[in-house]
Each structure stands twice: as C-alpha cells, then as structure tokens.
Amino acid sequence: MKTEDLETAAAPGVLLHDIPADLVRTVTRSPAKARLYGVDNYFRESSRLFGDDLDDVLRTTLCVLKPEAAAGRRYRPALDALRENGFRPVDAVRFRHHRLTVRETWRFQLNFASRERIDAMDLVLGTSDSVMLVLRDERWTPDDVPAAVRLTALKGPSDPAQRRPEHLRSRLGAVNGLFNFTHTSDEPIDVMREIAIVCDEERRRLLHARVRGGHDAVPEALAAFAELEAETPAHDLDLDNSWRRLAATDGPIGDLARDHAAGREVPVGRIAAALRAGADGPAQHWDLLSVLTHTLRFNEPGIGRIFPNVLLESWQRTAAVRA
C-alpha cells in the first residue's frame, strides 16, 4: 500500500474534522479502514482519549478470551502463552457479548458470513461472559510493528494446515472456526475501535489510565478466570463425544442426535432451535454448541471482503522504509 493512498484516505473532507489525519495514518495501513473508521463513532470516541498517546496505542493490543475458553479451560494456557511472548496484561475487562456488540465488533467482516454463522456467533458469545485482556507489548520499540500486528501474526492462520506449533491457536488447540478461544484486534485502529464498543466512557478512562501507568492486571485476570470457571462446568468440546452424549438423552434433542447417528441430515436450523428452546443443563448446552459450530456453513460463496486483511508484511515494509 502506498503512502499517498493513506494520505488521500485521510484527507480533509473524507474524515471527520475531530480525528487528526496523522493519527489515522499512524494506526492503520489500510486506506479502506481509514475512510470507514474515520466516520465511525467508536473510533472517534477512542481517538479523543488516546489520540495524544500514540506510543501507548502502538504498544497496546487486545486479546478477548471467549466463553468456550471457560468451558475448555484455556484461560491459563492463553495467559501463559501471551506472557511468554512479551504481552503483559495492564487491564482485564469482563463483559457479555450480545446481539449488537457482535454485529458492531465484526461490522466490516460479517458481510460475507453466512446467516447461520452469525446466528451461531450470537449463541456462542451470548452463553457467558468474555474477558478482554488489555496487553502491553513489553518488547515493542518505535522501530517495531505495533503490538496488535505482532499478536495477530502470533495467533496464526485460521487454516490449521498453515499453523506452526508456536502459534497461539496451535497451543490452545483451536477446535473449529468458532471454537478458537480468542479474538485479537488486527491493527491499532481496531484496538481503539473495539475498546469503545466494549467499554463506556467511565470504563474507557480507567482503561486509559491503566495503560498509561502500566498497571499489573494479572491478579484481576486470574480472579475473573476463577469466577467464570466456577460458573462454567468443564467440557471437552469434542464433536463425537457431544453427539454420543446427546443421543443418550430423551426427548427432541436426543431424537436430533439419533437422526444424525442413523445417517439422516440434521439441518443447522434444527440444532439452533434446540439451543434456543433451552438445553437440559450447561453440559447439554455445550454439546449442542459443539455440534452446531462443526455443522454450519461459514461464509457465503462469491461474496468478497469489504477490505482485505492487513498483514504483518504491510507494517514491516513501512518499518523498513523508516529504517
């Protein structure tokens, strides 16, 4: 991507007047994001708070540990992996996703998602609270790529065949496209936007103070993990085991699993309807989520992205030019 493309995207009349063009050019390498986020109220809210602290923005990133991380007991392995790679929690925010936060967080990605994938996201992310870890990259220097970019590269590709053992998704044993335990922000511009989606103004100010002061949030993170694990029975998140357990139950949910065992097609909508009707306890709920997330069609064929992913190489090229 050429520098002049970002300059055009951040030109007067394209962005709202209260977001400095220099800020936008510092936090993204995507002209499309510069245009779209420049008129996005979440990014505007964060830019007013973080706009004078660009070094803090560049060394800070987010890792959201989703509800399946509680059921699958992946909290501590995730925290260990992050800390081993130089990412230290400076804040921990426990929150519950709902229909609107799901759509706002992934507003620019859900255009190519299937309807059933969006429904499944509502069901998975609405099951229990998530924990947003606000992380400081202790290895960051002004000559490096931003923390968000480094962490996204460390997370590893969505395709298991392309992952390496050191990737976060490999270390956590990502189960499928939705049971992957973590969400990370792609670039600093996404960090800023997603903070404003999750946190109201008062909570943003506390988060900002903790980022600036280098607060140690490990005790708070561990306390949130313990509380959520106490509320969420452990589950193996295994597809075959989930089908077997469901088939051993009575009623419509058992009938659904027995149809599958007999080789009859079980539509995704039928599984989702069973979840909405109410499972018989948390174990059965996670069994249904397990079969749902393995069964659905992920994306709509022939629908392109609003903007391509910004890869590590785009930021590395910029760093090479600065050097």
PDB file of C-alpha atoms in Angstrom:
ATOM      1  CA  MET A   1       0.000   0.000   0.000  1.00  0.00           C
ATOM      2  CA  LYS A   2       1.341   3.404  -0.968  1.00  0.00           C
ATOM      3  CA  THR A   3       1.697   6.266   1.497  1.00  0.00           C
ATOM      4  CA  GLU A   4      -0.222   8.561  -0.832  1.00  0.00           C
ATOM      5  CA  ASP A   5      -3.210   6.187  -0.662  1.00  0.00           C
ATOM      6  CA  LEU A   6      -3.409   6.704   3.101  1.00  0.00           C
ATOM      7  CA  GLU A   7      -2.936  10.414   2.685  1.00  0.00           C
ATOM      8  CA  THR A   8      -5.868  10.507   0.274  1.00  0.00           C
ATOM      9  CA  ALA A   9      -7.988   8.421   2.625  1.00  0.00           C
ATOM     10  CA  ALA A  10      -7.152  10.766   5.494  1.00  0.00           C
ATOM     11  CA  ALA A  11      -7.631  13.959   3.504  1.00  0.00           C
ATOM     12  CA  PRO A  12      -9.818  16.826   4.729  1.00  0.00           C
ATOM     13  CA  GLY A  13     -13.427  16.260   3.794  1.00  0.00           C
ATOM     14  CA  VAL A  14     -13.022  12.483   3.901  1.00  0.00           C
ATOM     15  CA  LEU A  15     -12.533  12.151   7.662  1.00  0.00           C
ATOM     16  CA  LEU A  16     -14.484  13.960  10.315  1.00  0.00           C
ATOM     17  CA  HIS A  17     -12.761  17.112  11.471  1.00  0.00           C
ATOM     18  CA  ASP A  18     -12.175  15.887  15.032  1.00  0.00           C
ATOM     19  CA  ILE A  19      -9.886  12.993  14.028  1.00  0.00           C
ATOM     20  CA  PRO A  20      -6.376  14.152  13.074  1.00  0.00           C
ATOM     21  CA  ALA A  21      -5.159  12.706   9.783  1.00  0.00           C
ATOM     22  CA  ASP A  22      -1.773  11.957  11.359  1.00  0.00           C
ATOM     23  CA  LEU A  23      -3.485   9.735  13.912  1.00  0.00           C
ATOM     24  CA  VAL A  24      -5.230   7.681  11.234  1.00  0.00           C
ATOM     25  CA  ARG A  25      -2.050   7.245   9.215  1.00  0.00           C
ATOM     26  CA  THR A  26      -0.267   6.013  12.354  1.00  0.00           C
ATOM     27  CA  VAL A  27      -2.787   3.330  13.341  1.00  0.00           C
ATOM     28  CA  THR A  28      -3.647   1.585  10.058  1.00  0.00           C
ATOM     29  CA  ARG A  29      -2.106   0.547   6.777  1.00  0.00           C
ATOM     30  CA  SER A  30      -5.495   0.200   5.066  1.00  0.00           C
ATOM     31  CA  PRO A  31      -6.935   3.129   3.058  1.00  0.00           C
ATOM     32  CA  ALA A  32     -10.377   1.486   3.275  1.00  0.00           C
ATOM     33  CA  LYS A  33     -10.203   1.369   7.068  1.00  0.00           C
ATOM     34  CA  ALA A  34      -9.017   4.957   7.176  1.00  0.00           C
ATOM     35  CA  ARG A  35     -12.135   6.011   5.279  1.00  0.00           C
ATOM     36  CA  LEU A  36     -14.644   3.768   7.056  1.00  0.00           C
ATOM     37  CA  TYR A  37     -13.330   4.122  10.604  1.00  0.00           C
ATOM     38  CA  GLY A  38     -12.883   7.846  10.133  1.00  0.00           C
ATOM     39  CA  VAL A  39     -16.674   8.221  10.252  1.00  0.00           C
ATOM     40  CA  ASP A  40     -17.178   5.506  12.884  1.00  0.00           C
ATOM     41  CA  ASN A  41     -18.296   6.775  16.283  1.00  0.00           C
ATOM     42  CA  TYR A  42     -16.471   4.065  18.250  1.00  0.00           C
ATOM     43  CA  PHE A  43     -13.136   5.041  16.735  1.00  0.00           C
ATOM     44  CA  ARG A  44     -13.969   8.721  17.210  1.00  0.00           C
ATOM     45  CA  GLU A  45     -14.633   8.153  20.924  1.00  0.00           C
ATOM     46  CA  SER A  46     -11.322   6.362  21.446  1.00  0.00           C
ATOM     47  CA  SER A  47      -9.377   8.854  19.342  1.00  0.00           C
ATOM     48  CA  ARG A  48     -10.419  11.652  21.691  1.00  0.00           C
ATOM     49  CA  LEU A  49      -8.979   9.701  24.625  1.00  0.00           C
ATOM     50  CA  PHE A  50      -5.918   8.041  23.082  1.00  0.00           C
ATOM     51  CA  GLY A  51      -5.061  10.470  20.278  1.00  0.00           C
ATOM     52  CA  ASP A  52      -2.241  12.168  22.213  1.00  0.00           C
ATOM     53  CA  ASP A  53      -0.664   8.902  23.342  1.00  0.00           C
ATOM     54  CA  LEU A  54       0.269   7.205  20.085  1.00  0.00           C
ATOM     55  CA  ASP A  55       3.173   5.258  21.566  1.00  0.00           C
ATOM     56  CA  ASP A  56       0.770   3.789  24.113  1.00  0.00           C
ATOM     57  CA  VAL A  57      -1.633   2.894  21.303  1.00  0.00           C
ATOM     58  CA  LEU A  58       1.105   1.202  19.285  1.00  0.00           C
ATOM     59  CA  ARG A  59       2.399  -0.866  22.220  1.00  0.00           C
ATOM     60  CA  THR A  60      -1.107  -1.912  23.361  1.00  0.00           C
ATOM     61  CA  THR A  61      -3.354  -4.641  21.997  1.00  0.00           C
ATOM     62  CA  LEU A  62      -6.394  -6.715  22.958  1.00  0.00           C
ATOM     63  CA  CYS A  63      -6.981 -10.422  23.386  1.00  0.00           C
ATOM     64  CA  VAL A  64     -10.579 -11.390  24.138  1.00  0.00           C
ATOM     65  CA  LEU A  65     -10.965 -14.823  25.716  1.00  0.00           C
ATOM     66  CA  LYS A  66     -14.390 -16.028  24.659  1.00  0.00           C
ATOM     67  CA  PRO A  67     -16.924 -18.231  26.517  1.00  0.00           C
ATOM     68  CA  GLU A  68     -15.546 -21.506  25.113  1.00  0.00           C
ATOM     69  CA  ALA A  69     -12.230 -20.652  26.812  1.00  0.00           C
ATOM     70  CA  ALA A  70     -14.020 -21.080  30.155  1.00  0.00           C
ATOM     71  CA  ALA A  71     -15.684 -24.370  29.195  1.00  0.00           C
ATOM     72  CA  GLY A  72     -12.497 -25.692  27.587  1.00  0.00           C
ATOM     73  CA  ARG A  73     -10.260 -24.435  30.439  1.00  0.00           C
ATOM     74  CA  ARG A  74      -7.977 -22.472  28.109  1.00  0.00           C
ATOM     75  CA  TYR A  75      -7.643 -19.328  30.217  1.00  0.00           C
ATOM     76  CA  ARG A  76      -4.325 -20.050  31.894  1.00  0.00           C
ATOM     77  CA  PRO A  77      -2.676 -21.636  28.832  1.00  0.00           C
ATOM     78  CA  ALA A  78      -3.630 -18.493  26.883  1.00  0.00           C
ATOM     79  CA  LEU A  79      -2.260 -16.165  29.561  1.00  0.00           C
ATOM     80  CA  ASP A  80       0.941 -18.211  29.822  1.00  0.00           C
ATOM     81  CA  ALA A  81       1.459 -18.091  26.049  1.00  0.00           C
ATOM     82  CA  LEU A  82       0.862 -14.350  25.946  1.00  0.00           C
ATOM     83  CA  ARG A  83       3.276 -13.618  28.780  1.00  0.00           C
ATOM     84  CA  GLU A  84       5.953 -15.899  27.332  1.00  0.00           C
ATOM     85  CA  ASN A  85       5.780 -13.817  24.164  1.00  0.00           C
ATOM     86  CA  GLY A  86       6.147 -10.496  25.950  1.00  0.00           C
ATOM     87  CA  PHE A  87       2.495  -9.454  26.279  1.00  0.00           C
ATOM     88  CA  ARG A  88       1.592  -8.339  29.818  1.00  0.00           C
ATOM     89  CA  PRO A  89      -1.988  -7.585  30.964  1.00  0.00           C
ATOM     90  CA  VAL A  90      -2.476  -3.998  32.093  1.00  0.00           C
ATOM     91  CA  ASP A  91      -6.258  -4.328  32.368  1.00  0.00           C
ATOM     92  CA  ALA A  92      -8.884  -7.078  32.344  1.00  0.00           C
ATOM     93  CA  VAL A  93     -12.483  -6.297  31.413  1.00  0.00           C
ATOM     94  CA  ARG A  94     -15.206  -8.876  31.960  1.00  0.00           C
ATOM     95  CA  PHE A  95     -18.214  -8.315  29.698  1.00  0.00           C
ATOM     96  CA  ARG A  96     -21.079 -10.132  28.000  1.00  0.00           C
ATOM     97  CA  HIS A  97     -21.459 -10.018  24.231  1.00  0.00           C
ATOM     98  CA  HIS A  98     -24.987  -9.538  22.916  1.00  0.00           C
ATOM     99  CA  ARG A  99     -26.558  -9.184  19.501  1.00  0.00           C
ATOM    100  CA  LEU A 100     -25.433  -5.605  18.940  1.00  0.00           C
ATOM    101  CA  THR A 101     -21.847  -5.948  20.210  1.00  0.00           C
ATOM    102  CA  VAL A 102     -21.374  -8.988  17.964  1.00  0.00           C
ATOM    103  CA  ARG A 103     -22.529  -7.025  14.932  1.00  0.00           C
ATOM    104  CA  GLU A 104     -20.562  -3.915  15.840  1.00  0.00           C
ATOM    105  CA  THR A 105     -17.295  -5.700  16.620  1.00  0.00           C
ATOM    106  CA  TRP A 106     -17.372  -7.565  13.304  1.00  0.00           C
ATOM    107  CA  ARG A 107     -19.330  -4.947  11.342  1.00  0.00           C
ATOM    108  CA  PHE A 108     -16.876  -4.941   8.451  1.00  0.00           C
ATOM    109  CA  GLN A 109     -16.410  -8.725   8.324  1.00  0.00           C
ATOM    110  CA  LEU A 110     -19.938 -10.135   8.621  1.00  0.00           C
ATOM    111  CA  ASN A 111     -20.929  -9.101   5.092  1.00  0.00           C
ATOM    112  CA  PHE A 112     -19.511 -12.396   3.765  1.00  0.00           C
ATOM    113  CA  ALA A 113     -20.519 -14.547   6.759  1.00  0.00           C
ATOM    114  CA  SER A 114     -23.374 -16.977   6.320  1.00  0.00           C
ATOM    115  CA  ARG A 115     -26.596 -16.288   8.169  1.00  0.00           C
ATOM    116  CA  GLU A 116     -26.157 -19.471  10.180  1.00  0.00           C
ATOM    117  CA  ARG A 117     -22.632 -18.450  11.217  1.00  0.00           C
ATOM    118  CA  ILE A 118     -23.942 -15.128  12.551  1.00  0.00           C
ATOM    119  CA  ASP A 119     -26.698 -16.952  14.444  1.00  0.00           C
ATOM    120  CA  ALA A 120     -24.085 -19.304  15.899  1.00  0.00           C
ATOM    121  CA  MET A 121     -21.910 -16.373  16.980  1.00  0.00           C
ATOM    122  CA  ASP A 122     -24.881 -14.952  18.888  1.00  0.00           C
ATOM    123  CA  LEU A 123     -25.440 -18.285  20.616  1.00  0.00           C
ATOM    124  CA  VAL A 124     -21.779 -18.951  21.488  1.00  0.00           C
ATOM    125  CA  LEU A 125     -20.783 -15.436  22.517  1.00  0.00           C
ATOM    126  CA  GLY A 126     -24.005 -14.864  24.434  1.00  0.00           C
ATOM    127  CA  THR A 127     -23.571 -18.031  26.514  1.00  0.00           C
ATOM    128  CA  SER A 128     -21.459 -16.407  29.232  1.00  0.00           C
ATOM    129  CA  ASP A 129     -19.048 -13.533  29.809  1.00  0.00           C
ATOM    130  CA  SER A 130     -15.854 -12.947  27.875  1.00  0.00           C
ATOM    131  CA  VAL A 131     -12.647 -11.492  29.325  1.00  0.00           C
ATOM    132  CA  MET A 132     -10.912  -8.746  27.374  1.00  0.00           C
ATOM    133  CA  LEU A 133      -7.216  -8.642  28.253  1.00  0.00           C
ATOM    134  CA  VAL A 134      -5.623  -5.272  27.518  1.00  0.00           C
ATOM    135  CA  LEU A 135      -1.995  -6.136  26.819  1.00  0.00           C
ATOM    136  CA  ARG A 136       1.228  -4.152  26.781  1.00  0.00           C
ATOM    137  CA  ASP A 137       3.892  -5.451  24.412  1.00  0.00           C
ATOM    138  CA  GLU A 138       6.985  -5.354  26.577  1.00  0.00           C
ATOM    139  CA  ARG A 139       9.201  -5.951  23.525  1.00  0.00           C
ATOM    140  CA  TRP A 140       7.857  -3.028  21.494  1.00  0.00           C
ATOM    141  CA  THR A 141      10.102  -0.184  20.342  1.00  0.00           C
ATOM    142  CA  PRO A 142       9.230   2.703  17.984  1.00  0.00           C
ATOM    143  CA  ASP A 143      11.026   0.836  15.174  1.00  0.00           C
ATOM    144  CA  ASP A 144       8.858  -2.276  15.557  1.00  0.00           C
ATOM    145  CA  VAL A 145       5.447  -3.217  14.197  1.00  0.00           C
ATOM    146  CA  PRO A 146       2.562  -2.402  16.584  1.00  0.00           C
ATOM    147  CA  ALA A 147       1.609  -4.803  19.340  1.00  0.00           C
ATOM    148  CA  ALA A 148      -1.704  -5.650  17.649  1.00  0.00           C
ATOM    149  CA  VAL A 149       0.034  -6.635  14.435  1.00  0.00           C
ATOM    150  CA  ARG A 150       2.607  -8.799  16.235  1.00  0.00           C
ATOM    151  CA  LEU A 151      -0.052 -10.571  18.294  1.00  0.00           C
ATOM    152  CA  THR A 152      -2.254 -11.234  15.261  1.00  0.00           C
ATOM    153  CA  ALA A 153       0.733 -12.822  13.489  1.00  0.00           C
ATOM    154  CA  LEU A 154       1.461 -14.870  16.624  1.00  0.00           C
ATOM    155  CA  LYS A 155      -2.169 -16.040  16.737  1.00  0.00           C
ATOM    156  CA  GLY A 156      -1.631 -17.898  13.456  1.00  0.00           C
ATOM    157  CA  PRO A 157      -3.795 -18.539  10.374  1.00  0.00           C
ATOM    158  CA  SER A 158      -7.349 -19.823  10.519  1.00  0.00           C
ATOM    159  CA  ASP A 159      -6.312 -22.752   8.282  1.00  0.00           C
ATOM    160  CA  PRO A 160      -4.875 -25.465  10.600  1.00  0.00           C
ATOM    161  CA  ALA A 161      -2.608 -26.727   7.802  1.00  0.00           C
ATOM    162  CA  GLN A 162      -0.759 -23.400   7.789  1.00  0.00           C
ATOM    163  CA  ARG A 163      -0.232 -23.132  11.542  1.00  0.00           C
ATOM    164  CA  ARG A 164       3.026 -23.738  13.328  1.00  0.00           C
ATOM    165  CA  PRO A 165       3.394 -25.160  16.861  1.00  0.00           C
ATOM    166  CA  GLU A 166       4.279 -21.742  18.321  1.00  0.00           C
ATOM    167  CA  HIS A 167       1.080 -20.123  17.069  1.00  0.00           C
ATOM    168  CA  LEU A 168      -1.444 -19.287  19.777  1.00  0.00           C
ATOM    169  CA  ARG A 169      -4.204 -21.191  18.004  1.00  0.00           C
ATOM    170  CA  SER A 170      -1.967 -24.285  17.902  1.00  0.00           C
ATOM    171  CA  ARG A 171      -1.029 -24.005  21.564  1.00  0.00           C
ATOM    172  CA  LEU A 172      -4.669 -23.665  22.613  1.00  0.00           C
ATOM    173  CA  GLY A 173      -5.889 -26.443  20.315  1.00  0.00           C
ATOM    174  CA  ALA A 174      -8.453 -24.439  18.342  1.00  0.00           C
ATOM    175  CA  VAL A 175     -11.379 -26.780  17.697  1.00  0.00           C
ATOM    176  CA  ASN A 176     -13.023 -25.136  14.684  1.00  0.00           C
ATOM    177  CA  GLY A 177     -13.674 -21.721  13.156  1.00  0.00           C
ATOM    178  CA  LEU A 178     -15.830 -20.550  16.084  1.00  0.00           C
ATOM    179  CA  PHE A 179     -14.393 -22.588  18.965  1.00  0.00           C
ATOM    180  CA  ASN A 180     -10.986 -20.918  18.696  1.00  0.00           C
ATOM    181  CA  PHE A 181     -10.979 -19.394  22.219  1.00  0.00           C
ATOM    182  CA  THR A 182      -9.591 -15.957  21.354  1.00  0.00           C
ATOM    183  CA  HIS A 183     -10.277 -12.829  19.365  1.00  0.00           C
ATOM    184  CA  THR A 184      -7.449 -10.360  18.743  1.00  0.00           C
ATOM    185  CA  SER A 185      -7.501  -6.907  17.169  1.00  0.00           C
ATOM    186  CA  ASP A 186      -5.781  -6.761  13.780  1.00  0.00           C
ATOM    187  CA  GLU A 187      -4.257  -3.260  13.917  1.00  0.00           C
ATOM    188  CA  PRO A 188      -4.044  -0.341  16.367  1.00  0.00           C
ATOM    189  CA  ILE A 189      -7.082   1.251  14.711  1.00  0.00           C
ATOM    190  CA  ASP A 190      -9.068  -1.886  15.616  1.00  0.00           C
ATOM    191  CA  VAL A 191      -7.777  -1.806  19.193  1.00  0.00           C
ATOM    192  CA  MET A 192      -9.108   1.728  19.597  1.00  0.00           C
ATOM    193  CA  ARG A 193     -12.459   0.955  17.988  1.00  0.00           C
ATOM    194  CA  GLU A 194     -13.072  -2.256  19.939  1.00  0.00           C
ATOM    195  CA  ILE A 195     -12.262  -0.640  23.295  1.00  0.00           C
ATOM    196  CA  ALA A 196     -15.098   1.822  22.671  1.00  0.00           C
ATOM    197  CA  ILE A 197     -17.514  -0.979  21.719  1.00  0.00           C
ATOM    198  CA  VAL A 198     -16.906  -2.875  24.956  1.00  0.00           C
ATOM    199  CA  CYS A 199     -16.333  -0.003  27.415  1.00  0.00           C
ATOM    200  CA  ASP A 200     -18.443   3.023  28.250  1.00  0.00           C
ATOM    201  CA  GLU A 201     -16.747   6.365  28.839  1.00  0.00           C
ATOM    202  CA  GLU A 202     -16.037   5.840  32.536  1.00  0.00           C
ATOM    203  CA  ARG A 203     -14.531   2.407  31.928  1.00  0.00           C
ATOM    204  CA  ARG A 204     -12.500   3.729  28.976  1.00  0.00           C
ATOM    205  CA  ARG A 205     -10.957   6.382  31.194  1.00  0.00           C
ATOM    206  CA  LEU A 206      -9.943   3.772  33.760  1.00  0.00           C
ATOM    207  CA  LEU A 207      -8.524   1.583  30.988  1.00  0.00           C
ATOM    208  CA  HIS A 208      -6.602   4.547  29.581  1.00  0.00           C
ATOM    209  CA  ALA A 209      -5.122   5.363  32.997  1.00  0.00           C
ATOM    210  CA  ARG A 210      -4.056   1.750  33.460  1.00  0.00           C
ATOM    211  CA  VAL A 211      -2.434   1.645  30.028  1.00  0.00           C
ATOM    212  CA  ARG A 212      -0.514   4.852  30.723  1.00  0.00           C
ATOM    213  CA  GLY A 213       0.525   3.728  34.191  1.00  0.00           C
ATOM    214  CA  GLY A 214       1.499   0.169  33.220  1.00  0.00           C
ATOM    215  CA  HIS A 215      -0.938  -1.335  35.749  1.00  0.00           C
ATOM    216  CA  ASP A 216      -0.412  -5.012  36.677  1.00  0.00           C
ATOM    217  CA  ALA A 217      -3.734  -6.683  35.817  1.00  0.00           C
ATOM    218  CA  VAL A 218      -2.628 -10.297  36.235  1.00  0.00           C
ATOM    219  CA  PRO A 219      -4.388 -10.691  39.634  1.00  0.00           C
ATOM    220  CA  GLU A 220      -7.607  -9.280  38.171  1.00  0.00           C
ATOM    221  CA  ALA A 221      -7.371 -11.550  35.147  1.00  0.00           C
ATOM    222  CA  LEU A 222      -6.818 -14.631  37.322  1.00  0.00           C
ATOM    223  CA  ALA A 223      -9.750 -13.655  39.547  1.00  0.00           C
ATOM    224  CA  ALA A 224     -12.036 -13.285  36.516  1.00  0.00           C
ATOM    225  CA  PHE A 225     -10.855 -16.672  35.208  1.00  0.00           C
ATOM    226  CA  ALA A 226     -11.594 -18.358  38.541  1.00  0.00           C
ATOM    227  CA  GLU A 227     -15.064 -16.806  38.766  1.00  0.00           C
ATOM    228  CA  LEU A 228     -16.025 -17.817  35.239  1.00  0.00           C
ATOM    229  CA  GLU A 229     -14.688 -21.356  35.605  1.00  0.00           C
ATOM    230  CA  ALA A 230     -16.681 -21.709  38.829  1.00  0.00           C
ATOM    231  CA  GLU A 231     -19.786 -20.700  36.850  1.00  0.00           C
ATOM    232  CA  THR A 232     -18.992 -22.882  33.809  1.00  0.00           C
ATOM    233  CA  PRO A 233     -18.552 -26.667  34.095  1.00  0.00           C
ATOM    234  CA  ALA A 234     -15.582 -28.025  32.165  1.00  0.00           C
ATOM    235  CA  HIS A 235     -16.404 -29.503  28.747  1.00  0.00           C
ATOM    236  CA  ASP A 236     -14.263 -31.433  26.249  1.00  0.00           C
ATOM    237  CA  LEU A 237     -15.764 -29.565  23.235  1.00  0.00           C
ATOM    238  CA  ASP A 238     -15.359 -32.806  21.261  1.00  0.00           C
ATOM    239  CA  LEU A 239     -17.722 -33.357  18.350  1.00  0.00           C
ATOM    240  CA  ASP A 240     -18.034 -37.151  18.500  1.00  0.00           C
ATOM    241  CA  ASN A 241     -18.420 -37.178  22.279  1.00  0.00           C
ATOM    242  CA  SER A 242     -21.066 -34.459  22.050  1.00  0.00           C
ATOM    243  CA  TRP A 243     -23.137 -36.420  19.526  1.00  0.00           C
ATOM    244  CA  ARG A 244     -22.882 -39.576  21.679  1.00  0.00           C
ATOM    245  CA  ARG A 245     -23.961 -37.797  24.841  1.00  0.00           C
ATOM    246  CA  LEU A 246     -26.892 -36.134  23.092  1.00  0.00           C
ATOM    247  CA  ALA A 247     -28.017 -39.448  21.575  1.00  0.00           C
ATOM    248  CA  ALA A 248     -28.191 -40.936  25.069  1.00  0.00           C
ATOM    249  CA  THR A 249     -30.798 -38.373  26.191  1.00  0.00           C
ATOM    250  CA  ASP A 250     -34.563 -38.451  25.863  1.00  0.00           C
ATOM    251  CA  GLY A 251     -36.820 -36.044  24.025  1.00  0.00           C
ATOM    252  CA  PRO A 252     -36.389 -33.895  20.914  1.00  0.00           C
ATOM    253  CA  ILE A 253     -32.690 -33.212  21.496  1.00  0.00           C
ATOM    254  CA  GLY A 254     -31.975 -36.909  21.758  1.00  0.00           C
ATOM    255  CA  ASP A 255     -34.052 -37.504  18.622  1.00  0.00           C
ATOM    256  CA  LEU A 256     -31.921 -34.969  16.787  1.00  0.00           C
ATOM    257  CA  ALA A 257     -28.719 -36.825  17.702  1.00  0.00           C
ATOM    258  CA  ARG A 258     -30.236 -40.229  16.916  1.00  0.00           C
ATOM    259  CA  ASP A 259     -31.209 -38.963  13.463  1.00  0.00           C
ATOM    260  CA  HIS A 260     -27.587 -37.965  12.941  1.00  0.00           C
ATOM    261  CA  ALA A 261     -26.389 -41.387  14.133  1.00  0.00           C
ATOM    262  CA  ALA A 262     -28.748 -43.012  11.636  1.00  0.00           C
ATOM    263  CA  GLY A 263     -27.202 -41.029   8.805  1.00  0.00           C
ATOM    264  CA  ARG A 264     -30.071 -38.607   8.356  1.00  0.00           C
ATOM    265  CA  GLU A 265     -29.238 -34.980   7.714  1.00  0.00           C
ATOM    266  CA  VAL A 266     -29.737 -32.699  10.693  1.00  0.00           C
ATOM    267  CA  PRO A 267     -30.213 -29.104   9.488  1.00  0.00           C
ATOM    268  CA  VAL A 268     -28.275 -26.400  11.275  1.00  0.00           C
ATOM    269  CA  GLY A 269     -31.535 -24.580  11.974  1.00  0.00           C
ATOM    270  CA  ARG A 270     -32.828 -27.560  13.931  1.00  0.00           C
ATOM    271  CA  ILE A 271     -29.756 -27.534  16.188  1.00  0.00           C
ATOM    272  CA  ALA A 272     -30.029 -23.771  16.696  1.00  0.00           C
ATOM    273  CA  ALA A 273     -33.740 -24.121  17.502  1.00  0.00           C
ATOM    274  CA  ALA A 274     -32.922 -26.745  20.142  1.00  0.00           C
ATOM    275  CA  LEU A 275     -30.429 -24.361  21.728  1.00  0.00           C
ATOM    276  CA  ARG A 276     -32.939 -21.531  21.787  1.00  0.00           C
ATOM    277  CA  ALA A 277     -35.606 -23.793  23.255  1.00  0.00           C
ATOM    278  CA  GLY A 278     -33.300 -24.472  26.185  1.00  0.00           C
ATOM    279  CA  ALA A 279     -30.913 -27.313  26.868  1.00  0.00           C
ATOM    280  CA  ASP A 280     -31.107 -29.587  29.889  1.00  0.00           C
ATOM    281  CA  GLY A 281     -28.216 -28.042  31.784  1.00  0.00           C
ATOM    282  CA  PRO A 282     -24.886 -26.492  30.758  1.00  0.00           C
ATOM    283  CA  ALA A 283     -23.302 -29.779  29.631  1.00  0.00           C
ATOM    284  CA  GLN A 284     -26.041 -30.354  27.056  1.00  0.00           C
ATOM    285  CA  HIS A 285     -25.866 -26.691  26.032  1.00  0.00           C
ATOM    286  CA  TRP A 286     -22.151 -27.050  25.203  1.00  0.00           C
ATOM    287  CA  ASP A 287     -22.811 -30.368  23.450  1.00  0.00           C
ATOM    288  CA  LEU A 288     -25.308 -28.589  21.198  1.00  0.00           C
ATOM    289  CA  LEU A 289     -22.915 -25.691  20.610  1.00  0.00           C
ATOM    290  CA  SER A 290     -20.190 -28.185  19.737  1.00  0.00           C
ATOM    291  CA  VAL A 291     -22.247 -29.903  17.038  1.00  0.00           C
ATOM    292  CA  LEU A 292     -23.604 -26.566  15.802  1.00  0.00           C
ATOM    293  CA  THR A 293     -20.165 -24.984  15.314  1.00  0.00           C
ATOM    294  CA  HIS A 294     -18.948 -28.061  13.429  1.00  0.00           C
ATOM    295  CA  THR A 295     -22.002 -28.243  11.182  1.00  0.00           C
ATOM    296  CA  LEU A 296     -22.636 -24.748   9.882  1.00  0.00           C
ATOM    297  CA  ARG A 297     -21.549 -23.226   6.573  1.00  0.00           C
ATOM    298  CA  PHE A 298     -19.069 -20.497   7.426  1.00  0.00           C
ATOM    299  CA  ASN A 299     -19.158 -17.985   4.551  1.00  0.00           C
ATOM    300  CA  GLU A 300     -21.403 -17.007   1.661  1.00  0.00           C
ATOM    301  CA  PRO A 301     -19.850 -18.101  -1.638  1.00  0.00           C
ATOM    302  CA  GLY A 302     -18.910 -15.357  -4.068  1.00  0.00           C
ATOM    303  CA  ILE A 303     -19.059 -12.523  -1.519  1.00  0.00           C
ATOM    304  CA  GLY A 304     -15.829 -10.563  -1.079  1.00  0.00           C
ATOM    305  CA  ARG A 305     -14.444  -8.704   1.899  1.00  0.00           C
ATOM    306  CA  ILE A 306     -15.167  -5.011   2.376  1.00  0.00           C
ATOM    307  CA  PHE A 307     -11.409  -4.620   2.790  1.00  0.00           C
ATOM    308  CA  PRO A 308      -8.600  -7.198   2.807  1.00  0.00           C
ATOM    309  CA  ASN A 309      -6.850  -8.202   5.986  1.00  0.00           C
ATOM    310  CA  VAL A 310      -3.846  -6.039   6.789  1.00  0.00           C
ATOM    311  CA  LEU A 311      -0.956  -8.465   7.118  1.00  0.00           C
ATOM    312  CA  LEU A 312       2.297  -8.245   9.040  1.00  0.00           C
ATOM    313  CA  GLU A 313       4.180  -7.627   5.793  1.00  0.00           C
ATOM    314  CA  SER A 314       2.414  -4.295   5.224  1.00  0.00           C
ATOM    315  CA  TRP A 315       3.718  -2.944   8.525  1.00  0.00           C
ATOM    316  CA  GLN A 316       7.158  -4.486   8.056  1.00  0.00           C
ATOM    317  CA  ARG A 317       7.540  -2.691   4.723  1.00  0.00           C
ATOM    318  CA  THR A 318       6.724   0.591   6.456  1.00  0.00           C
ATOM    319  CA  ALA A 319       9.243  -0.111   9.206  1.00  0.00           C
ATOM    320  CA  ALA A 320      11.887  -0.895   6.579  1.00  0.00           C
ATOM    321  CA  VAL A 321      11.239   2.428   4.853  1.00  0.00           C
ATOM    322  CA  ARG A 322      11.613   4.292   8.192  1.00  0.00           C
ATOM    323  CA  ALA A 323      14.889   2.481   8.852  1.00  0.00           C
TER     324      ALA A 323
END
